Amino acid sequence: MRTVLDVVGVCLLAAALLIVAFACRRRWLSRDGGTFDCSLQLAQKDHGRGWALGLARYVGDDLQWFRVFSLAWWPKLIVNRRRLQGVTTRRPMGNEPLVTYAGHVIVDAELHDRTVHFAMTEEALTGVLAWMESAPPSTETYL
């Protein structure tokens, strides 16, 4: 009986430490401001499949996206604002309302050879669009 209680105690302690680690990581990522809740469809599947909860932050000309439930300190996706094109919005369809944050809209953006799908609030979308449009003119052309 004592062994079972020890195992349960260790598991509870590990779970508590993991929750603290997630909270510290999120706090560290948000330290400079410019972060917002943002889900990303990682796999090109049907509506409602392949989504991961995350947060995004602005760092210069890049939008960095991080998974919420990860201990990685580096972003899973980095998008340069000059490479984003053809941004359209739509309401969540199918199972998407179940796998994204409540009240988010789906943002479909062309990123050169593929389409990326984000889910964010209308306020965050306004910020992303303003951030995209505020890019200084450049003579570089991305192919």
CSV table of C-alpha atoms in Angstrom, one decimal:
chain,number,residue,atom,x,y,z
A,1,MET,CA,0.0,0.0,0.0
A,2,ARG,CA,2.8,2.4,0.8
A,3,THR,CA,4.5,1.8,-2.5
A,4,VAL,CA,1.2,2.7,-4.3
A,5,LEU,CA,0.9,5.9,-2.4
A,6,ASP,CA,4.6,6.8,-3.2
A,7,VAL,CA,4.0,6.2,-6.9
A,8,VAL,CA,0.8,8.3,-6.8
A,9,GLY,CA,2.7,11.1,-4.9
A,10,VAL,CA,5.5,11.1,-7.4
A,11,CYS,CA,3.1,11.2,-10.3
A,12,LEU,CA,1.2,14.2,-8.7
A,13,LEU,CA,4.5,16.0,-8.1
A,14,ALA,CA,5.6,15.4,-11.7
A,15,ALA,CA,2.3,16.7,-13.0
A,16,ALA,CA,2.5,19.8,-10.8
A,17,LEU,CA,6.1,20.5,-12.0
A,18,LEU,CA,5.0,20.1,-15.6
A,19,ILE,CA,2.2,22.6,-15.1
A,20,VAL,CA,4.7,25.0,-13.4
A,21,ALA,CA,7.1,24.5,-16.3
A,22,PHE,CA,4.4,25.3,-18.9
A,23,ALA,CA,3.4,28.5,-17.0
A,24,CYS,CA,7.0,29.7,-16.6
A,25,ARG,CA,7.6,29.1,-20.3
A,26,ARG,CA,4.5,31.0,-21.3
A,27,ARG,CA,5.5,33.8,-19.0
A,28,TRP,CA,9.0,33.9,-20.5
A,29,LEU,CA,7.7,33.9,-24.1
A,30,SER,CA,5.3,36.8,-23.2
A,31,ARG,CA,8.0,38.9,-21.4
A,32,ASP,CA,8.4,41.4,-24.2
A,33,GLY,CA,4.8,41.8,-25.0
A,34,GLY,CA,3.3,41.3,-28.5
A,35,THR,CA,1.9,37.8,-27.8
A,36,PHE,CA,-1.6,36.5,-28.4
A,37,ASP,CA,-3.4,33.1,-28.3
A,38,CYS,CA,-3.2,31.6,-31.7
A,39,SER,CA,-4.0,28.1,-32.9
A,40,LEU,CA,-2.3,26.6,-36.0
A,41,GLN,CA,-3.4,23.8,-38.3
A,42,LEU,CA,-0.2,21.7,-38.5
A,43,ALA,CA,-1.4,19.2,-41.0
A,44,GLN,CA,-3.4,19.9,-44.1
A,45,LYS,CA,-6.5,17.8,-43.2
A,46,ASP,CA,-10.2,18.2,-43.1
A,47,HIS,CA,-11.7,21.1,-41.1
A,48,GLY,CA,-11.3,20.4,-37.4
A,49,ARG,CA,-8.3,18.0,-37.8
A,50,GLY,CA,-4.6,18.7,-37.2
A,51,TRP,CA,-5.0,21.8,-35.0
A,52,ALA,CA,-2.6,22.6,-32.2
A,53,LEU,CA,-3.2,25.3,-29.5
A,54,GLY,CA,-0.5,27.8,-29.3
A,55,LEU,CA,0.6,31.4,-28.9
A,56,ALA,CA,2.2,33.8,-31.4
A,57,ARG,CA,4.5,36.7,-30.8
A,58,TYR,CA,5.9,39.5,-33.0
A,59,VAL,CA,9.7,39.7,-33.2
A,60,GLY,CA,10.7,42.3,-35.7
A,61,ASP,CA,9.6,41.2,-39.2
A,62,ASP,CA,8.7,37.7,-38.0
A,63,LEU,CA,5.7,36.2,-36.4
A,64,GLN,CA,6.8,33.3,-34.2
A,65,TRP,CA,4.4,30.5,-33.3
A,66,PHE,CA,4.8,28.2,-30.3
A,67,ARG,CA,2.8,25.2,-29.1
A,68,VAL,CA,1.1,25.7,-25.7
A,69,PHE,CA,1.8,22.2,-24.5
A,70,SER,CA,5.5,22.0,-25.3
A,71,LEU,CA,8.6,22.7,-23.3
A,72,ALA,CA,10.6,23.8,-26.4
A,73,TRP,CA,12.0,27.3,-26.2
A,74,TRP,CA,12.2,27.8,-29.9
A,75,PRO,CA,9.2,28.4,-32.2
A,76,LYS,CA,7.5,25.7,-34.2
A,77,LEU,CA,6.8,28.1,-37.1
A,78,ILE,CA,8.4,31.4,-38.1
A,79,VAL,CA,6.6,33.5,-40.7
A,80,ASN,CA,8.1,36.7,-42.2
A,81,ARG,CA,5.5,39.4,-42.8
A,82,ARG,CA,6.7,40.0,-46.3
A,83,ARG,CA,6.0,36.4,-47.2
A,84,LEU,CA,2.4,36.4,-46.0
A,85,GLN,CA,-0.1,37.1,-48.8
A,86,GLY,CA,-3.8,36.6,-49.6
A,87,VAL,CA,-5.1,36.7,-46.0
A,88,THR,CA,-8.8,35.6,-45.8
A,89,THR,CA,-11.0,34.9,-42.8
A,90,ARG,CA,-13.9,32.6,-42.1
A,91,ARG,CA,-15.9,31.2,-39.3
A,92,PRO,CA,-14.8,27.8,-37.8
A,93,MET,CA,-16.5,24.9,-39.6
A,94,GLY,CA,-17.0,21.3,-38.7
A,95,ASN,CA,-15.1,20.3,-35.5
A,96,GLU,CA,-12.9,23.5,-35.6
A,97,PRO,CA,-14.9,25.2,-32.8
A,98,LEU,CA,-14.1,22.2,-30.6
A,99,VAL,CA,-10.3,22.2,-31.2
A,100,THR,CA,-9.6,26.0,-31.2
A,101,TYR,CA,-10.1,28.7,-28.6
A,102,ALA,CA,-13.7,30.0,-28.2
A,103,GLY,CA,-14.5,33.1,-30.2
A,104,HIS,CA,-11.7,32.7,-32.7
A,105,VAL,CA,-11.9,33.2,-36.4
A,106,ILE,CA,-9.9,31.1,-38.9
A,107,VAL,CA,-7.3,33.0,-40.9
A,108,ASP,CA,-6.1,31.4,-44.2
A,109,ALA,CA,-2.9,33.0,-45.4
A,110,GLU,CA,-0.8,32.2,-48.5
A,111,LEU,CA,2.8,31.5,-47.6
A,112,HIS,CA,4.5,31.0,-50.9
A,113,ASP,CA,4.0,27.4,-51.8
A,114,ARG,CA,1.4,26.6,-49.2
A,115,THR,CA,-1.6,27.9,-47.2
A,116,VAL,CA,-1.3,28.2,-43.4
A,117,HIS,CA,-4.4,28.2,-41.2
A,118,PHE,CA,-4.4,30.2,-38.0
A,119,ALA,CA,-7.2,30.7,-35.5
A,120,MET,CA,-7.2,33.9,-33.5
A,121,THR,CA,-9.5,36.6,-32.1
A,122,GLU,CA,-10.8,39.4,-34.3
A,123,GLU,CA,-8.7,41.8,-32.3
A,124,ALA,CA,-5.5,39.8,-32.8
A,125,LEU,CA,-6.4,39.6,-36.6
A,126,THR,CA,-6.6,43.4,-36.7
A,127,GLY,CA,-3.1,43.5,-35.1
A,128,VAL,CA,-1.7,41.0,-37.5
A,129,LEU,CA,-3.1,42.9,-40.5
A,130,ALA,CA,-1.7,46.2,-39.2
A,131,TRP,CA,1.7,44.5,-38.6
A,132,MET,CA,1.7,43.1,-42.1
A,133,GLU,CA,0.8,46.5,-43.7
A,134,SER,CA,3.4,48.4,-41.6
A,135,ALA,CA,6.3,46.6,-43.2
A,136,PRO,CA,8.8,49.1,-44.6
A,137,PRO,CA,9.2,49.0,-48.4
A,138,SER,CA,11.8,46.6,-49.6
A,139,THR,CA,13.6,46.0,-52.9
A,140,GLU,CA,13.9,42.3,-52.1
A,141,THR,CA,11.6,39.9,-53.9
A,142,TYR,CA,10.8,36.6,-52.4
A,143,LEU,CA,10.2,33.8,-54.8
